Structure formats: C-alpha cells, structure tokens
PDB file of C-alpha atoms in Angstrom:
ATOM      1  CA  MET A 143      39.389  40.678  15.486  1.00  0.00           C
ATOM      2  CA  ARG A 144      41.212  42.149  12.838  1.00  0.00           C
ATOM      3  CA  ARG A 145      44.292  42.309  14.543  1.00  0.00           C
ATOM      4  CA  THR A 146      43.676  38.653  15.735  1.00  0.00           C
ATOM      5  CA  ALA A 147      43.379  37.886  11.805  1.00  0.00           C
ATOM      6  CA  MET A 148      46.288  39.565  10.888  1.00  0.00           C
ATOM      7  CA  ALA A 149      48.403  37.671  13.211  1.00  0.00           C
ATOM      8  CA  LEU A 150      47.218  34.539  12.006  1.00  0.00           C
ATOM      9  CA  ALA A 151      47.558  34.898   8.915  1.00  0.00           C
ATOM     10  CA  LEU A 152      51.074  35.809   9.568  1.00  0.00           C
ATOM     11  CA  LEU A 153      51.820  32.847  11.784  1.00  0.00           C
ATOM     12  CA  MET A 154      50.166  30.721   8.632  1.00  0.00           C
ATOM     13  CA  ALA A 155      52.946  32.875   6.137  1.00  0.00           C
ATOM     14  CA  VAL A 156      55.864  32.140   8.651  1.00  0.00           C
ATOM     15  CA  GLY A 157      55.109  28.313   9.059  1.00  0.00           C
ATOM     16  CA  ALA A 158      54.780  27.893   5.301  1.00  0.00           C
ATOM     17  CA  VAL A 159      58.200  29.204   4.690  1.00  0.00           C
ATOM     18  CA  GLY A 160      59.469  26.891   7.701  1.00  0.00           C
ATOM     19  CA  LEU A 161      57.857  24.242   5.726  1.00  0.00           C
ATOM     20  CA  GLN A 162      59.377  24.725   2.589  1.00  0.00           C
ATOM     21  CA  GLN A 163      62.692  24.914   4.322  1.00  0.00           C
ATOM     22  CA  VAL A 164      62.758  21.729   5.743  1.00  0.00           C
ATOM     23  CA  VAL A 165      60.176  18.740   4.974  1.00  0.00           C
ATOM     24  CA  GLY A 166      60.408  15.857   6.557  1.00  0.00           C
ATOM     25  CA  GLY A 167      63.690  16.254   8.417  1.00  0.00           C
ATOM     26  CA  GLN A 168      65.243  16.723   4.780  1.00  0.00           C
ATOM     27  CA  PRO A 169      66.967  19.967   3.445  1.00  0.00           C
ATOM     28  CA  THR A 170      65.040  21.692   0.816  1.00  0.00           C
ATOM     29  CA  ALA A 171      66.203  23.162  -2.275  1.00  0.00           C
ATOM     30  CA  VAL A 172      65.996  26.397  -0.684  1.00  0.00           C
ATOM     31  CA  ALA A 173      67.812  25.419   2.281  1.00  0.00           C
ATOM     32  CA  GLN A 174      70.539  23.517   0.334  1.00  0.00           C
ATOM     33  CA  GLU A 175      71.058  26.597  -1.832  1.00  0.00           C
ATOM     34  CA  GLU A 176      71.656  28.959   1.264  1.00  0.00           C
ATOM     35  CA  GLY A 177      74.325  26.244   2.334  1.00  0.00           C
ATOM     36  CA  ALA A 178      76.040  25.845  -1.507  1.00  0.00           C
ATOM     37  CA  GLY A 179      75.703  29.917  -1.383  1.00  0.00           C
ATOM     38  CA  ALA A 180      78.456  30.189   1.621  1.00  0.00           C
ATOM     39  CA  GLU A 181      80.540  27.501   0.018  1.00  0.00           C
ATOM     40  CA  VAL A 182      80.623  29.321  -3.554  1.00  0.00           C
ATOM     41  CA  ASP A 183      81.492  32.597  -1.673  1.00  0.00           C
ATOM     42  CA  GLU A 184      84.407  30.420   0.150  1.00  0.00           C
ATOM     43  CA  ARG A 185      85.947  29.011  -3.093  1.00  0.00           C
ATOM     44  CA  ALA A 186      85.639  32.477  -5.129  1.00  0.00           C
ATOM     45  CA  ARG A 187      87.555  34.169  -1.686  1.00  0.00           C
ATOM     46  CA  ARG A 188      90.440  31.835  -1.540  1.00  0.00           C
ATOM     47  CA  VAL A 189      90.728  32.346  -5.225  1.00  0.00           C
ATOM     48  CA  GLN A 190      91.401  36.062  -4.724  1.00  0.00           C
ATOM     49  CA  GLU A 191      93.299  35.700  -2.240  1.00  0.00           C
ATOM     50  CA  ARG A 192      95.884  33.470  -3.744  1.00  0.00           C
ATOM     51  CA  LEU A 193      95.689  35.919  -6.516  1.00  0.00           C
ATOM     52  CA  GLY A 194      97.553  38.864  -4.574  1.00  0.00           C
ATOM     53  CA  ARG A 195      98.435  41.951  -5.903  1.00  0.00           C
ATOM     54  CA  LEU A 196      96.306  40.698  -9.209  1.00  0.00           C
ATOM     55  CA  CYS A 197      92.965  40.756  -7.801  1.00  0.00           C
ATOM     56  CA  GLY A 198      94.137  43.584  -4.985  1.00  0.00           C
ATOM     57  CA  ASN A 199      91.079  45.516  -6.013  1.00  0.00           C
ATOM     58  CA  TYR A 200      87.893  43.303  -6.312  1.00  0.00           C
ATOM     59  CA  ASP A 201      84.196  43.263  -6.150  1.00  0.00           C
ATOM     60  CA  PHE A 202      81.972  40.194  -5.308  1.00  0.00           C
ATOM     61  CA  PHE A 203      79.071  40.465  -7.824  1.00  0.00           C
ATOM     62  CA  PHE A 204      75.768  38.834  -6.764  1.00  0.00           C
ATOM     63  CA  LYS A 205      75.396  34.814  -6.722  1.00  0.00           C
ATOM     64  CA  HIS A 206      73.636  33.758  -9.689  1.00  0.00           C
ATOM     65  CA  GLU A 207      71.591  29.955 -10.610  1.00  0.00           C
ATOM     66  CA  PHE A 208      73.367  28.632 -13.465  1.00  0.00           C
ATOM     67  CA  GLY A 209      73.048  25.389 -14.651  1.00  0.00           C
ATOM     68  CA  LYS A 210      70.898  23.776 -11.724  1.00  0.00           C
ATOM     69  CA  GLY A 211      73.394  25.555  -8.966  1.00  0.00           C
ATOM     70  CA  LEU A 212      75.150  28.800  -8.291  1.00  0.00           C
ATOM     71  CA  MET A 213      77.897  30.509  -9.235  1.00  0.00           C
ATOM     72  CA  ARG A 214      79.690  33.605  -7.637  1.00  0.00           C
ATOM     73  CA  PRO A 215      81.685  36.125 -10.158  1.00  0.00           C
ATOM     74  CA  VAL A 216      84.348  38.443  -8.476  1.00  0.00           C
ATOM     75  CA  ARG A 217      85.856  41.271 -10.902  1.00  0.00           C
ATOM     76  CA  CYS A 218      89.652  41.801 -10.061  1.00  0.00           C
ATOM     77  CA  SER A 219      92.321  44.769 -10.936  1.00  0.00           C
ATOM     78  CA  ARG A 220      95.398  45.217  -9.879  1.00  0.00           C
ATOM     79  CA  THR A 221      96.208  46.585  -6.617  1.00  0.00           C
ATOM     80  CA  GLY A 222      95.789  50.440  -7.192  1.00  0.00           C
ATOM     81  CA  ARG A 223      94.122  50.099 -10.516  1.00  0.00           C
ATOM     82  CA  ALA A 224      90.647  50.056 -11.927  1.00  0.00           C
ATOM     83  CA  LYS A 225      90.796  48.266 -14.757  1.00  0.00           C
ATOM     84  CA  THR A 226      89.744  44.760 -14.418  1.00  0.00           C
ATOM     85  CA  ILE A 227      92.108  42.387 -15.707  1.00  0.00           C
ATOM     86  CA  LEU A 228      90.197  38.900 -14.855  1.00  0.00           C
ATOM     87  CA  VAL A 229      87.119  37.522 -13.207  1.00  0.00           C
ATOM     88  CA  ILE A 230      86.665  34.741 -11.134  1.00  0.00           C
ATOM     89  CA  TYR A 231      84.086  32.251 -10.636  1.00  0.00           C
ATOM     90  CA  GLY A 232      83.303  30.146  -8.037  1.00  0.00           C
ATOM     91  CA  PHE A 233      80.516  27.472  -8.181  1.00  0.00           C
ATOM     92  CA  SER A 234      78.508  25.125  -6.298  1.00  0.00           C
ATOM     93  CA  GLY A 235      79.425  21.971  -8.419  1.00  0.00           C
ATOM     94  CA  ARG A 236      81.839  20.500 -10.462  1.00  0.00           C
ATOM     95  CA  ARG A 237      78.736  20.157 -13.215  1.00  0.00           C
ATOM     96  CA  THR A 238      77.633  23.642 -12.573  1.00  0.00           C
ATOM     97  CA  LYS A 239      81.368  24.592 -13.679  1.00  0.00           C
ATOM     98  CA  GLN A 240      81.303  22.262 -16.700  1.00  0.00           C
ATOM     99  CA  ASN A 241      77.928  23.749 -17.990  1.00  0.00           C
ATOM    100  CA  TRP A 242      79.643  27.182 -17.745  1.00  0.00           C
ATOM    101  CA  LEU A 243      82.495  26.354 -19.356  1.00  0.00           C
ATOM    102  CA  THR A 244      80.439  25.180 -22.447  1.00  0.00           C
ATOM    103  CA  GLU A 245      78.373  28.084 -22.602  1.00  0.00           C
ATOM    104  CA  TRP A 246      80.696  30.905 -21.608  1.00  0.00           C
ATOM    105  CA  GLY A 247      84.253  29.834 -20.815  1.00  0.00           C
ATOM    106  CA  ALA A 248      84.066  29.351 -24.723  1.00  0.00           C
ATOM    107  CA  ILE A 249      82.656  32.904 -25.593  1.00  0.00           C
ATOM    108  CA  ALA A 250      85.296  34.234 -23.523  1.00  0.00           C
ATOM    109  CA  GLU A 251      88.465  32.519 -25.464  1.00  0.00           C
ATOM    110  CA  GLN A 252      86.690  33.588 -28.221  1.00  0.00           C
ATOM    111  CA  ARG A 253      86.970  37.180 -26.870  1.00  0.00           C
ATOM    112  CA  GLY A 254      90.834  36.380 -26.326  1.00  0.00           C
ATOM    113  CA  ALA A 255      90.563  35.911 -22.786  1.00  0.00           C
ATOM    114  CA  VAL A 256      92.300  32.665 -21.144  1.00  0.00           C
ATOM    115  CA  VAL A 257      90.184  30.309 -19.163  1.00  0.00           C
ATOM    116  CA  VAL A 258      92.363  28.922 -16.055  1.00  0.00           C
ATOM    117  CA  ARG A 259      90.148  25.903 -14.686  1.00  0.00           C
ATOM    118  CA  GLY A 260      90.306  24.760 -11.269  1.00  0.00           C
ATOM    119  CA  LYS A 261      87.762  21.895  -9.557  1.00  0.00           C
ATOM    120  CA  GLN A 262      85.113  24.189  -8.536  1.00  0.00           C
ATOM    121  CA  TRP A 263      86.155  27.582  -9.602  1.00  0.00           C
ATOM    122  CA  ALA A 264      87.164  29.091 -12.820  1.00  0.00           C
ATOM    123  CA  VAL A 265      89.299  32.313 -13.717  1.00  0.00           C
ATOM    124  CA  GLU A 266      88.709  34.679 -17.040  1.00  0.00           C
ATOM    125  CA  VAL A 267      91.889  36.543 -17.462  1.00  0.00           C
ATOM    126  CA  VAL A 268      90.989  39.380 -19.565  1.00  0.00           C
ATOM    127  CA  VAL A 269      93.962  41.017 -20.222  1.00  0.00           C
ATOM    128  CA  ARG A 270      96.161  37.668 -21.540  1.00  0.00           C
ATOM    129  CA  ARG A 271      99.949  39.421 -20.289  1.00  0.00           C
ATOM    130  CA  TRP A 272      98.531  38.265 -16.699  1.00  0.00           C
ATOM    131  CA  ALA A 273      97.974  34.513 -17.823  1.00  0.00           C
ATOM    132  CA  ASP A 274     100.847  33.257 -16.960  1.00  0.00           C
ATOM    133  CA  GLU A 275     100.940  34.862 -13.461  1.00  0.00           C
ATOM    134  CA  VAL A 276      97.733  33.500 -12.863  1.00  0.00           C
ATOM    135  CA  ARG A 277      98.690  29.968 -13.760  1.00  0.00           C
ATOM    136  CA  GLU A 278     101.568  30.594 -11.457  1.00  0.00           C
ATOM    137  CA  ARG A 279      99.894  31.371  -8.549  1.00  0.00           C
ATOM    138  CA  LEU A 280      96.933  28.977  -9.085  1.00  0.00           C
TER     139      LEU A 280
END
C-alpha cells in the first residue's frame, strides 16, 4: 500500500512538471527559457571563436536571468595565459542586452573597460590595450 501511494505521488509530481512545461500546446516561460539558453550559449561561443587567440583560454560561467531574459558570461584570456583580458556576454534578446548595458555596461566603462556591442552580445574589454584588436575581429 505504501509503495502504491509513493508511486502515485511520483506520477502526480511528474505530471505537474509536464503541465508546467506546456499548457494548451504553448510553451511556458520555463520551456522558452531552455530554448533561449541554447541560443545564448551559441552566441557566446561564436563571439569566442571570432576572437581567436584573445579568447584562447576561456570559462563559460552559469547562465543568469537578467532583465527578463538570459545572459551567459564567458571569461577570456589569451592563449597560454591566465589573466582575464575580456568578458563576453551573450544575451537572449536585444532588450536583455540593453538592460545589461544600462546597468553594468556603464559600470564597466567607469572602471576603465571598453564595451564593444553587437546585436545580442557585448564584450567587456578589461585590458584596454586589446580593445582595437577586439573591434577588428568582431
């Protein structure tokens, strides 16, 4: 009897999660966020590849919810080096990017970093002497 009750509770929990994912055939925010997460990763990866040796060593950080969207930061250093010279930010949409630029982009520029902007990405160049090469590659 106890096993049957536990199995029934587990089935109900799985069903509830399934209902949260899709309601009436339309994806919910959770399902949309999962799809957006893959796009954010891909944007950040493409920028990382275009930067070549400037982002030869890199770490993808956890995706963050930001400005009603997702953001994926990637810390970069030159090939064979450990010092962070830039950070790539991939965004799930232009609005999320604009919210980040308004809040954190201005802070980065105040610290002396250069912010290079794309449609749904931004690069914070921490070491200013690399800014021209970053702009050329992007």
